[in-house]
mmCIF file of C-alpha atoms in Angstrom:
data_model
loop_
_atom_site.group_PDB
_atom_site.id
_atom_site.type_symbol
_atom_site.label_atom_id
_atom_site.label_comp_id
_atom_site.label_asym_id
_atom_site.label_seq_id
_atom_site.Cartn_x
_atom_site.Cartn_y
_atom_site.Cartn_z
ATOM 1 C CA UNK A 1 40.947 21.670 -15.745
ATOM 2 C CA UNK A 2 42.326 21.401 -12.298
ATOM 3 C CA UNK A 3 38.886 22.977 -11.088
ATOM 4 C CA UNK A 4 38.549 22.919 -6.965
ATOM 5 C CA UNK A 5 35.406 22.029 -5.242
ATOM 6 C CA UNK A 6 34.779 21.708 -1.430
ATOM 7 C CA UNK A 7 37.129 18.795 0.414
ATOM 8 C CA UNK A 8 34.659 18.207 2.496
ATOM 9 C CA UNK A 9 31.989 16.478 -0.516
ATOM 10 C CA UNK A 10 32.768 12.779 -0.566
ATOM 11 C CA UNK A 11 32.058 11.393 -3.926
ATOM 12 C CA UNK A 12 30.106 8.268 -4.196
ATOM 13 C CA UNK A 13 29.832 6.714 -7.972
ATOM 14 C CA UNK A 14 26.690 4.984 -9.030
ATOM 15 C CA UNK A 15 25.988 3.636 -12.953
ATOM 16 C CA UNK A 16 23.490 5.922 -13.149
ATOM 17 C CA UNK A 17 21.398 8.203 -10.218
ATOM 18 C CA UNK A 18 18.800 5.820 -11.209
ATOM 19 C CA UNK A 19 20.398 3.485 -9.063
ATOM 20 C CA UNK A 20 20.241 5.904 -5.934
ATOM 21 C CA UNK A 21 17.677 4.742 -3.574
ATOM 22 C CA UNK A 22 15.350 6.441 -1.248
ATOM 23 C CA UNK A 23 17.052 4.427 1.521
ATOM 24 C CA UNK A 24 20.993 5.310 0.544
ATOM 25 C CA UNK A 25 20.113 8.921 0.862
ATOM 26 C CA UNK A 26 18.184 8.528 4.554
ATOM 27 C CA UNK A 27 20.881 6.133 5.987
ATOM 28 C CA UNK A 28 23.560 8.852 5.090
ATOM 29 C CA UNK A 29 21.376 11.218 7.449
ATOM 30 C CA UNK A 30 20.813 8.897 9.387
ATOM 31 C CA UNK A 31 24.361 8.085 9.868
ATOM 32 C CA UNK A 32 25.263 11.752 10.674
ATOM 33 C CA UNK A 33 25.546 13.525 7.012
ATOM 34 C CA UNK A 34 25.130 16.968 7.148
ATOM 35 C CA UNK A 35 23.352 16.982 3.722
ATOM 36 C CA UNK A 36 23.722 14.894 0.236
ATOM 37 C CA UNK A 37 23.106 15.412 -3.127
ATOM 38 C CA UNK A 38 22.569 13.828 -6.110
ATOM 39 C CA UNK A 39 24.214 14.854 -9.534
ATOM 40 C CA UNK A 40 22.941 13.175 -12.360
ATOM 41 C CA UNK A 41 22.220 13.728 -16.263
ATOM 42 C CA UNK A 42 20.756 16.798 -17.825
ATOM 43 C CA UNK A 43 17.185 15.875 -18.027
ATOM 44 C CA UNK A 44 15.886 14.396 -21.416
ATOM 45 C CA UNK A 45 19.808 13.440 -21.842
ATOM 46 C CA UNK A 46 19.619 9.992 -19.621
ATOM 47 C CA UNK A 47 21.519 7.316 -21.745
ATOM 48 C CA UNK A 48 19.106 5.011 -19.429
ATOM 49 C CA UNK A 49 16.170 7.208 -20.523
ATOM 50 C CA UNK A 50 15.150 7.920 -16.967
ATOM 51 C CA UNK A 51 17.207 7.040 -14.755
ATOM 52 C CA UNK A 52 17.588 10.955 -13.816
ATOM 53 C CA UNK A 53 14.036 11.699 -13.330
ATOM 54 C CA UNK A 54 13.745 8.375 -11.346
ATOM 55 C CA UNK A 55 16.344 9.944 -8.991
ATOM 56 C CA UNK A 56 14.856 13.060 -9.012
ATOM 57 C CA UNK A 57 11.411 11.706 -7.865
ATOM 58 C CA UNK A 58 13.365 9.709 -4.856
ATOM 59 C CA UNK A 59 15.248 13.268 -3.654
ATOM 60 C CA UNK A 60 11.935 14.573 -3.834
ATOM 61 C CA UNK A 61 10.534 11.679 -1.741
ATOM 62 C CA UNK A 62 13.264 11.498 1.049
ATOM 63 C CA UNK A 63 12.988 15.858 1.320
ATOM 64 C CA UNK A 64 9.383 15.503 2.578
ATOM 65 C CA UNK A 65 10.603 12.341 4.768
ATOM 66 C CA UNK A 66 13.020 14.708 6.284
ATOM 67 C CA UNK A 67 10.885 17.270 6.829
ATOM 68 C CA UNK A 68 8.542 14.744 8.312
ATOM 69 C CA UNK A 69 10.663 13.769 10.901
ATOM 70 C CA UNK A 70 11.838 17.327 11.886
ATOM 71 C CA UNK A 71 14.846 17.384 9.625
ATOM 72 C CA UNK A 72 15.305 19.984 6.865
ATOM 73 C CA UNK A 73 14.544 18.604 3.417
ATOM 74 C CA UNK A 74 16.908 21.464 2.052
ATOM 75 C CA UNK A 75 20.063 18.770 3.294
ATOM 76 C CA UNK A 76 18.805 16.418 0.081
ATOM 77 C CA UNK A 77 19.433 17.869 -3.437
ATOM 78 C CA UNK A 78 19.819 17.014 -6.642
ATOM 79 C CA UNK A 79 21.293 18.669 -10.084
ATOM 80 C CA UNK A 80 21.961 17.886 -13.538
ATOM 81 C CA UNK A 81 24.952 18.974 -15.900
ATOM 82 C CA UNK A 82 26.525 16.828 -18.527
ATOM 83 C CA UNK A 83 29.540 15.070 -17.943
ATOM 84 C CA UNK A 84 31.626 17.756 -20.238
ATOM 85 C CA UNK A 85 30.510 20.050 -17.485
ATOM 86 C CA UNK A 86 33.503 19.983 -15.163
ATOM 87 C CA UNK A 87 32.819 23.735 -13.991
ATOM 88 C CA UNK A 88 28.973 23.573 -13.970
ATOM 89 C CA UNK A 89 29.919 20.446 -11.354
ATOM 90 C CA UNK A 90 32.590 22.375 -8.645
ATOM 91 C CA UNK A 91 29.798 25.083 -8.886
ATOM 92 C CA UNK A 92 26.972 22.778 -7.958
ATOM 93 C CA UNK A 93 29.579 21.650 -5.052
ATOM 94 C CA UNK A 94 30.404 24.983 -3.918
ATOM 95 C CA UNK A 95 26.271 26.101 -3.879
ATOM 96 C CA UNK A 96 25.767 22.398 -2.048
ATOM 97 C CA UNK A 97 28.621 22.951 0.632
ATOM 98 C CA UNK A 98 27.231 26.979 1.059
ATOM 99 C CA UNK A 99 23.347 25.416 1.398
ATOM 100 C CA UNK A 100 24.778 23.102 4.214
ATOM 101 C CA UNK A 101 27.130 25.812 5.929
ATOM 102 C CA UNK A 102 23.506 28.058 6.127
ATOM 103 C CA UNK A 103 21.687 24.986 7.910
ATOM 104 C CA UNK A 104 24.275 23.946 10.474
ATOM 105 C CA UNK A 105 25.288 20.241 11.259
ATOM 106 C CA UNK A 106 22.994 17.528 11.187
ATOM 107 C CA UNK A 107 21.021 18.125 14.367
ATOM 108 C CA UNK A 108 21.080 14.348 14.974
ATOM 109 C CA UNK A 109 24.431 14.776 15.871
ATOM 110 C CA UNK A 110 23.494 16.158 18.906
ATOM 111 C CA UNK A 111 21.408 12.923 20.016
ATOM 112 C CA UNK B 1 -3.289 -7.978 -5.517
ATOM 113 C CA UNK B 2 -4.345 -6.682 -2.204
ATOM 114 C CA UNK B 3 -2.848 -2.818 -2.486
ATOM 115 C CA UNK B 4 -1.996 -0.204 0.523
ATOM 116 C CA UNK B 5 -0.498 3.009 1.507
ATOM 117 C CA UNK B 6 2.270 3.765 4.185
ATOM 118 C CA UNK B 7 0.311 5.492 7.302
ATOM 119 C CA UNK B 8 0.884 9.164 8.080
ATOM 120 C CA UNK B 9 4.226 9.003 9.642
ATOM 121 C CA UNK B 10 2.959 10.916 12.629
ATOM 122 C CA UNK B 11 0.823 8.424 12.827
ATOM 123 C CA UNK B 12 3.120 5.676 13.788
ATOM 124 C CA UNK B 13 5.188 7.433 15.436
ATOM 125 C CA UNK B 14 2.214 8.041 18.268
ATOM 126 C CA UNK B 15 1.249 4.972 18.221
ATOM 127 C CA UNK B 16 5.132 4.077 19.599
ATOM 128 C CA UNK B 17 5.225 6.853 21.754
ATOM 129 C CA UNK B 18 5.644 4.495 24.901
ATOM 130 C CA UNK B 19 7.757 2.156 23.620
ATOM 131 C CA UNK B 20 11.530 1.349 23.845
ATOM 132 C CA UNK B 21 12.070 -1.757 21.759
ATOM 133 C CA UNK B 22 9.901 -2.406 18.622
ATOM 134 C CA UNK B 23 9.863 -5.051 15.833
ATOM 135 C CA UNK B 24 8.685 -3.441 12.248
ATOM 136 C CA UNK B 25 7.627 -6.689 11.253
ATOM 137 C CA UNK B 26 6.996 -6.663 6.950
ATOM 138 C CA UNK B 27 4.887 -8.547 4.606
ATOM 139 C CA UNK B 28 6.773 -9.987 1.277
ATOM 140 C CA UNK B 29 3.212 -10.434 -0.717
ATOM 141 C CA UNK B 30 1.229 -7.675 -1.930
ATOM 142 C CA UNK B 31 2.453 -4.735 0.081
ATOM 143 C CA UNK B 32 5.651 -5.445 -1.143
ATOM 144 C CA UNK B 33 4.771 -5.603 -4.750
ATOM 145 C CA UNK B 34 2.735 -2.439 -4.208
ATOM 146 C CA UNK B 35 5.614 -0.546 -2.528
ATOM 147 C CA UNK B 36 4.131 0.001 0.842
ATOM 148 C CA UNK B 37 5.180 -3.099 3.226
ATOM 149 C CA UNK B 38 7.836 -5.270 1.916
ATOM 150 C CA UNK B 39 11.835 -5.318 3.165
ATOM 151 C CA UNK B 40 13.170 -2.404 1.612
ATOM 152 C CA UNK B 41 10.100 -0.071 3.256
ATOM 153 C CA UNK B 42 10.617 -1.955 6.504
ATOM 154 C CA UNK B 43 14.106 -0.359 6.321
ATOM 155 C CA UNK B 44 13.050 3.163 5.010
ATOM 156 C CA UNK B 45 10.237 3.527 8.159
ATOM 157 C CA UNK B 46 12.716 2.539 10.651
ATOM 158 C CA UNK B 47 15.577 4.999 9.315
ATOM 159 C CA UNK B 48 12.682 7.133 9.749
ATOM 160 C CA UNK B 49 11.618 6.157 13.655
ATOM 161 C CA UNK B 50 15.428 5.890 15.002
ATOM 162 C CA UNK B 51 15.982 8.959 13.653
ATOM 163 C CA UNK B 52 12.844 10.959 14.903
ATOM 164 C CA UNK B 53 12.957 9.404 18.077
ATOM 165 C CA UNK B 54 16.342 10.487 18.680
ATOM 166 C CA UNK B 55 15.548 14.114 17.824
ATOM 167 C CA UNK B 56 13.227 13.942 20.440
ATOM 168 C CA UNK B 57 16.061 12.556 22.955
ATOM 169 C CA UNK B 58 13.751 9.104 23.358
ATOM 170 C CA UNK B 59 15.768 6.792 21.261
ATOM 171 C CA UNK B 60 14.389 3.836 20.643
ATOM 172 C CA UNK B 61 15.356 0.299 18.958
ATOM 173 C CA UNK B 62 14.217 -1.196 16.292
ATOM 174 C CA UNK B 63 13.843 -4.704 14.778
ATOM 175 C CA UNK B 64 13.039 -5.305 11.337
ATOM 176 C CA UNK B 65 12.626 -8.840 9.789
ATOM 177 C CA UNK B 66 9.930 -9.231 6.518
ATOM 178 C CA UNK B 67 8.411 -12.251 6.570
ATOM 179 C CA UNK B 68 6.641 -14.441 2.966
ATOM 180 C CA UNK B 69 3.478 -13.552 4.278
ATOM 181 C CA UNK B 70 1.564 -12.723 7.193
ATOM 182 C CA UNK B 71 -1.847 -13.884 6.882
ATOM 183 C CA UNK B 72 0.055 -17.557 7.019
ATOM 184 C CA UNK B 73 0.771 -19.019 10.103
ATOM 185 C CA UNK B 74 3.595 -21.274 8.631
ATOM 186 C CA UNK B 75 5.129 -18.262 8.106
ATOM 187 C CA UNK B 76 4.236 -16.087 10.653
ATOM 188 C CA UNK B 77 6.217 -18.885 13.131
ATOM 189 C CA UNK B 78 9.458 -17.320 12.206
ATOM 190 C CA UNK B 79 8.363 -14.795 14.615
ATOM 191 C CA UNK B 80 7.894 -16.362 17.119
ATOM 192 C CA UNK B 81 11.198 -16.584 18.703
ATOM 193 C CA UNK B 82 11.725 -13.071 18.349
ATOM 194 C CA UNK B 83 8.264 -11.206 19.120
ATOM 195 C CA UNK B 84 8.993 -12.412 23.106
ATOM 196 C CA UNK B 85 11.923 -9.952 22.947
ATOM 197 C CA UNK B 86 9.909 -6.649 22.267
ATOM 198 C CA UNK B 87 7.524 -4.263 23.754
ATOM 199 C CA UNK B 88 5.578 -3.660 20.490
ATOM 200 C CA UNK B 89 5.192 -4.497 16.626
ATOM 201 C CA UNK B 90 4.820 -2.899 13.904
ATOM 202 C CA UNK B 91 3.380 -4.576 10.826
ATOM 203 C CA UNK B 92 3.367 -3.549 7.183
ATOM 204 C CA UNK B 93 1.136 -6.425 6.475
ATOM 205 C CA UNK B 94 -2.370 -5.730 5.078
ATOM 206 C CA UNK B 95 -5.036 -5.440 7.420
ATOM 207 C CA UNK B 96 -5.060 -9.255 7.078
ATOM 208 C CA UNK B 97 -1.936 -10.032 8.371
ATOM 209 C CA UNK B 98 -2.275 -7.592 10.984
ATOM 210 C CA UNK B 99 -4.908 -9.131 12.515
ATOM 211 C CA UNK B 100 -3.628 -12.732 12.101
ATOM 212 C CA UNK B 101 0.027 -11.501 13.717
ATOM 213 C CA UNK B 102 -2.331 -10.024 16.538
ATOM 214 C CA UNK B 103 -4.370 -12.981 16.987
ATOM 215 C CA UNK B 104 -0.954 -14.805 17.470
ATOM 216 C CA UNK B 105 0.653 -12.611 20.311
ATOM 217 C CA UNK B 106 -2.430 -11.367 22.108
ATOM 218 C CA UNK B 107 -0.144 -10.447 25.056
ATOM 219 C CA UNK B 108 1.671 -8.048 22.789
ATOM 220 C CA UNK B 109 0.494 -4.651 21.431
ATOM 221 C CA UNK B 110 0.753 -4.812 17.685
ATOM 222 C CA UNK B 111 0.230 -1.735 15.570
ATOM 223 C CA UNK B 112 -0.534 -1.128 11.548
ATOM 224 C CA UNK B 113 1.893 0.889 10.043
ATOM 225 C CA UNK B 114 -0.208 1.336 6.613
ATOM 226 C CA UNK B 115 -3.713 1.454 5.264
ATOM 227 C CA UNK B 116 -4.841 -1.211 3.397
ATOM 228 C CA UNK B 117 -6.905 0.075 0.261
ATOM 229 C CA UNK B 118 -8.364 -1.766 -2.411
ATOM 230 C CA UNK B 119 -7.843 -5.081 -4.629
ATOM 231 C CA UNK B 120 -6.348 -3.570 -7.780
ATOM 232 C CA UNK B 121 -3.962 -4.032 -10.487
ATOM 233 C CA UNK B 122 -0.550 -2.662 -11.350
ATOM 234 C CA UNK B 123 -0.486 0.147 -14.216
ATOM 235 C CA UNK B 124 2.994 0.830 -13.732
ATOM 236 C CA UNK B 125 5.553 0.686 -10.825
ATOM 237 C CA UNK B 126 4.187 2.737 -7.873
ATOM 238 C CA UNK B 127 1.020 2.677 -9.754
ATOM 239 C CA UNK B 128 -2.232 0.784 -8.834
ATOM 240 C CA UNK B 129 -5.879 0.651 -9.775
ATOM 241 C CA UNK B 130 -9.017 -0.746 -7.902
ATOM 242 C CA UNK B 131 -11.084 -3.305 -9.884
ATOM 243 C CA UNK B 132 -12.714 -5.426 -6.981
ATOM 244 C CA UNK B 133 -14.783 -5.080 -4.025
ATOM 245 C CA UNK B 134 -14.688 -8.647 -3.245
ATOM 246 C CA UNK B 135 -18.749 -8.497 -3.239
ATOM 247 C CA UNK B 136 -18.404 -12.826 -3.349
ATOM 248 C CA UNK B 137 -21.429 -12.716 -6.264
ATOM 249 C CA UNK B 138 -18.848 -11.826 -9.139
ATOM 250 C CA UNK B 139 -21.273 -10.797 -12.314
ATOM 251 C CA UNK B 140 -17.977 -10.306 -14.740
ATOM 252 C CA UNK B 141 -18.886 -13.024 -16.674
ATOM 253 C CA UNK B 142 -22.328 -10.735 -18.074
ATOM 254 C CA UNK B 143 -20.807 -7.538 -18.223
ATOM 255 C CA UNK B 144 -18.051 -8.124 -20.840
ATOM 256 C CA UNK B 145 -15.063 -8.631 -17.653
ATOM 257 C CA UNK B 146 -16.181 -5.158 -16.383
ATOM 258 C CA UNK B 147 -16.796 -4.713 -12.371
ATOM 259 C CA UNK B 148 -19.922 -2.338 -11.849
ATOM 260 C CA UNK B 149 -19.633 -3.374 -8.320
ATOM 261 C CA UNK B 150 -15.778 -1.342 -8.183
ATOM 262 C CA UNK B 151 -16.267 0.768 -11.973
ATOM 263 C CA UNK B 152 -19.374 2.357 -11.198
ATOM 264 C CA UNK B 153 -19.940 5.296 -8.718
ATOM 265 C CA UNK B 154 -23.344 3.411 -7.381
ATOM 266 C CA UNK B 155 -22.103 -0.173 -7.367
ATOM 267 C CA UNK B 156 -24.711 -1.073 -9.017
ATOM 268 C CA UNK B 157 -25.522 -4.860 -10.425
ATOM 269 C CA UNK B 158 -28.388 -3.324 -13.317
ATOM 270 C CA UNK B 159 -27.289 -0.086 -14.854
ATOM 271 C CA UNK B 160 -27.015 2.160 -16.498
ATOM 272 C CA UNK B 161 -28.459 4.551 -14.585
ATOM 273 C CA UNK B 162 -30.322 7.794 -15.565
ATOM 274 C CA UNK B 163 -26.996 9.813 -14.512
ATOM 275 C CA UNK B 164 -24.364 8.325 -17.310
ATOM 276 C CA UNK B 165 -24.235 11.060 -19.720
ATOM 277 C CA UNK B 166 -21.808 10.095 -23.123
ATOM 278 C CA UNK B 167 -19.445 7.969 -21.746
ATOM 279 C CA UNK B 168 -18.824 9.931 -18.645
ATOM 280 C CA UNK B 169 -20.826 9.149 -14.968
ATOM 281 C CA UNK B 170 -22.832 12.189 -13.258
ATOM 282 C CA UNK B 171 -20.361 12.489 -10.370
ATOM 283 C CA UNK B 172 -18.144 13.931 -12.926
ATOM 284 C CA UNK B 173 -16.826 14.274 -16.090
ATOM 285 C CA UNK B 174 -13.381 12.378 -15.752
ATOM 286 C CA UNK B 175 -14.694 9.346 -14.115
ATOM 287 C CA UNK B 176 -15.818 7.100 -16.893
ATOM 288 C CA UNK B 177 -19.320 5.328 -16.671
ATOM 289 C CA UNK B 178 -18.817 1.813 -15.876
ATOM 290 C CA UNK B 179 -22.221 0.560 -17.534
ATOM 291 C CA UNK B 180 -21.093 2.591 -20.740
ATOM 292 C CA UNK B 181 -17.927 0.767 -21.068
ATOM 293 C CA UNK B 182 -19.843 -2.560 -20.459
ATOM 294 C CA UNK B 183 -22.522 -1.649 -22.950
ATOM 295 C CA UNK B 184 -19.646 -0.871 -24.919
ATOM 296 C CA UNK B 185 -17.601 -4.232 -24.432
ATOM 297 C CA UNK B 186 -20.443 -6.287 -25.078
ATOM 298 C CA UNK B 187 -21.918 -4.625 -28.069
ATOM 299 C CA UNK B 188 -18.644 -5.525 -29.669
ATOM 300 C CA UNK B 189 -18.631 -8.911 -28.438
ATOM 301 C CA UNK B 190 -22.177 -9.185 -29.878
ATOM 302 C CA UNK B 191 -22.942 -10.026 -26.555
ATOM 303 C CA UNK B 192 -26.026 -7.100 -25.718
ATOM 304 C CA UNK B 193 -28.781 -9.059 -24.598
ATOM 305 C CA UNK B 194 -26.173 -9.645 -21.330
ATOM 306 C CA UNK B 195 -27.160 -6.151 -20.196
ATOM 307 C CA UNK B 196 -30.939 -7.149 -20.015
ATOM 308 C CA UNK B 197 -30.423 -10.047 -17.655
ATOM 309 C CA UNK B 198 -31.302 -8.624 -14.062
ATOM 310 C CA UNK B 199 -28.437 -9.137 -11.432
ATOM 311 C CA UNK B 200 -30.536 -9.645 -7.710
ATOM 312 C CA UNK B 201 -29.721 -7.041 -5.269
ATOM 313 C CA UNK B 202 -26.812 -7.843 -3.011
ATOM 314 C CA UNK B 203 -27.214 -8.094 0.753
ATOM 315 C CA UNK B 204 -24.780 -6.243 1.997
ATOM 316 C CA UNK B 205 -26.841 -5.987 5.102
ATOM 317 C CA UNK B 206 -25.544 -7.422 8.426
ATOM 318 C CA UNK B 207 -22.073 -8.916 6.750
ATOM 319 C CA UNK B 208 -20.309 -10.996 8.800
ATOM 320 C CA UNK B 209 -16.527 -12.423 8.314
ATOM 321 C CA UNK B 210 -16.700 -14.684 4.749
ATOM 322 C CA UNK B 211 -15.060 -17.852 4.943
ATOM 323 C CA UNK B 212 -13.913 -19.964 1.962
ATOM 324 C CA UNK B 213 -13.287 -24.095 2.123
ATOM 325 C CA UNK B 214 -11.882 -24.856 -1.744
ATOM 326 C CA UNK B 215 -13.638 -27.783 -2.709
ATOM 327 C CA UNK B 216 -11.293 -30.867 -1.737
ATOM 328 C CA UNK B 217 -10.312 -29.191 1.326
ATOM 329 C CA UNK B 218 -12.703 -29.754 3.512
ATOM 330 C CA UNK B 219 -12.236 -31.898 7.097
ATOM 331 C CA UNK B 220 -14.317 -32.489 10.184
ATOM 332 C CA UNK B 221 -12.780 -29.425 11.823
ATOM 333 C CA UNK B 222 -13.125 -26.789 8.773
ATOM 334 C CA UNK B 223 -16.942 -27.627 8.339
ATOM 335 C CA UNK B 224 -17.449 -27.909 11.492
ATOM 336 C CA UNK B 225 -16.500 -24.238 12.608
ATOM 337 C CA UNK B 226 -18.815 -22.952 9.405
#
């Protein structure tokens, strides 16, 4: 398909997002991430049967953390498509790479 | 299992307010099987302090080490060599450990970083339910394995009471009636005359710290201090 997305998304693979922790999502904040994202099964279609909604949960989890500590929850998301989706994915990236342009660098790059 | 919740994070973070250099010290018993104080929420909390702390242009450093369990002083020793080097801990033990960590280092400040709840039981991960008060006069064995100490709204030992109203307790309609589901249990375990013995009231008047010697265990300095 030859579809572009933003160069500036680093793609980490993981079995499933079930596997994505609360904690691998802060320490990428943490270590100076303007925002990540998580992009994981269409829901109901998890060949581990939850392993989406798991992940979904844990965004949901480290957003309020972030917000918590003074750091916008918005730079923590997560989406679904299906693997066939190649477009539906270089969208997500493009909306993901916009939602970070709005909210700036990671403030803790300034400490 | 002994369960508890993380504190408010503001919380903590006011309690550290003056200090540089802490040690988030964990517990690898219950509050790590109930999600709240093992290793991996050690790491989460302190992700969470660094990077607070240096929003507010105070960094400060952290230590993290989770030890088997706190309310043990074989294992709280593995400590010792490092609590010398900080200005603070933090523990994620149960209110337990907490205290038996403080009673070590009484020179150092030590601070709890959750709330320790009930005694309950695991309904699925993240997911925990009371079922004793540890009232030390356990009447399970008369009313069919059912605690009316923890189930029922009133705690009481003879019951039911005038408010249980089909199956459901008078404080309200989703919170089952614990002597119901006793009279219940036993009626099927043919059991009923169980609910006619009378439980004595329970002093819970002027409680002081319980202390248990198991049988076997006992020496000249353990009786001697009860």
């Amino acid at each position: 398909m030859r579809l572009d997305y933003p160069s500036n998304i680093k793609i980490i693979r993981v079995p499933c997002t079930g596997k994505v922790d609360v904690m691998h999502l802060l320490r990428a904040i943490q270590k100076g991430a303007d925002g990540v994202y998580a992009v994981g099964c269409l829901e109901g279609a998890c060949h581990y049967n939850e392993g989406n909604l798991r992940a979904r949960e844990r965004v949901n989890h480290v957003r309020r953390l972030l917000e918590e500590i003074g750091i916008e929850g918005d730079r923590v998301r997560m989406y679904n498509l299906s693997s066939g989706e190649g477009p539906t994915f270089a969208a997500y990236a493009r909306e993901m790479a916009e939602n970070i342009k709005m909210l700036g660098p990671n403030p803790l790059k300034k400490h | 299992m002994i369960v508890a919740k993380r504190k408010p994070f503001d919380e903590i973070k006011d309690f550290l307010k003056d200090y540089k250099k802490v040690l988030t010290a964990g517990c690898g018993t219950c509050v790590a099987v109930c999600l709240a104080g093992g290793e991996k929420e050690v790491s989460v909390l302190n992700a969470e302090l660094d990077m607070a702390r240096r929003l507010d242009n105070k960094p400060i450093e952290l230590g993290a080490i989770t030890i088997e369990r706190q309310c043990d002083r074989e294992y709280l020793e593995a400590l010792d060599s490092m609590v010398e080097g900080y200005d603070a801990v933090l523990s994620l033990a149960c209110g337990a450990g907490i205290q038996f960590l403080a009673e070590r280092y009484p020179e150092k400040p030590v601070f709890p970083g959750v709330d320790t709840t009930f005694i309950g039981v695991n309904q699925d991960v993240g997911w925990y339910e009371e079922r004793c008060r540890s009232c030390s006069s356990c009447v399970l064995g008369m009313t069919a394995g059912i605690c009316p100490v923890t189930m029922c709204a009133k705690g009481l030992y003879n019951g039911p009471c005038g408010g249980t109203n089909k199956g459901s307790c008078e404080i309200s309609k989703d919170q089952p009636c614990a002597w119901y589901m006793i009279y219940e249990r036993l009626s099927k375990q043919n059991r009923l005359d169980n609910i006619l013995k009378i439980t004595p009231v329970q002093d819970w008047q002027n409680q002081k710290p319980r202390t248990v010697i198991q049988p076997g265990y006992k020496t000249s300095e353990n009786s001697a201090e009860k």
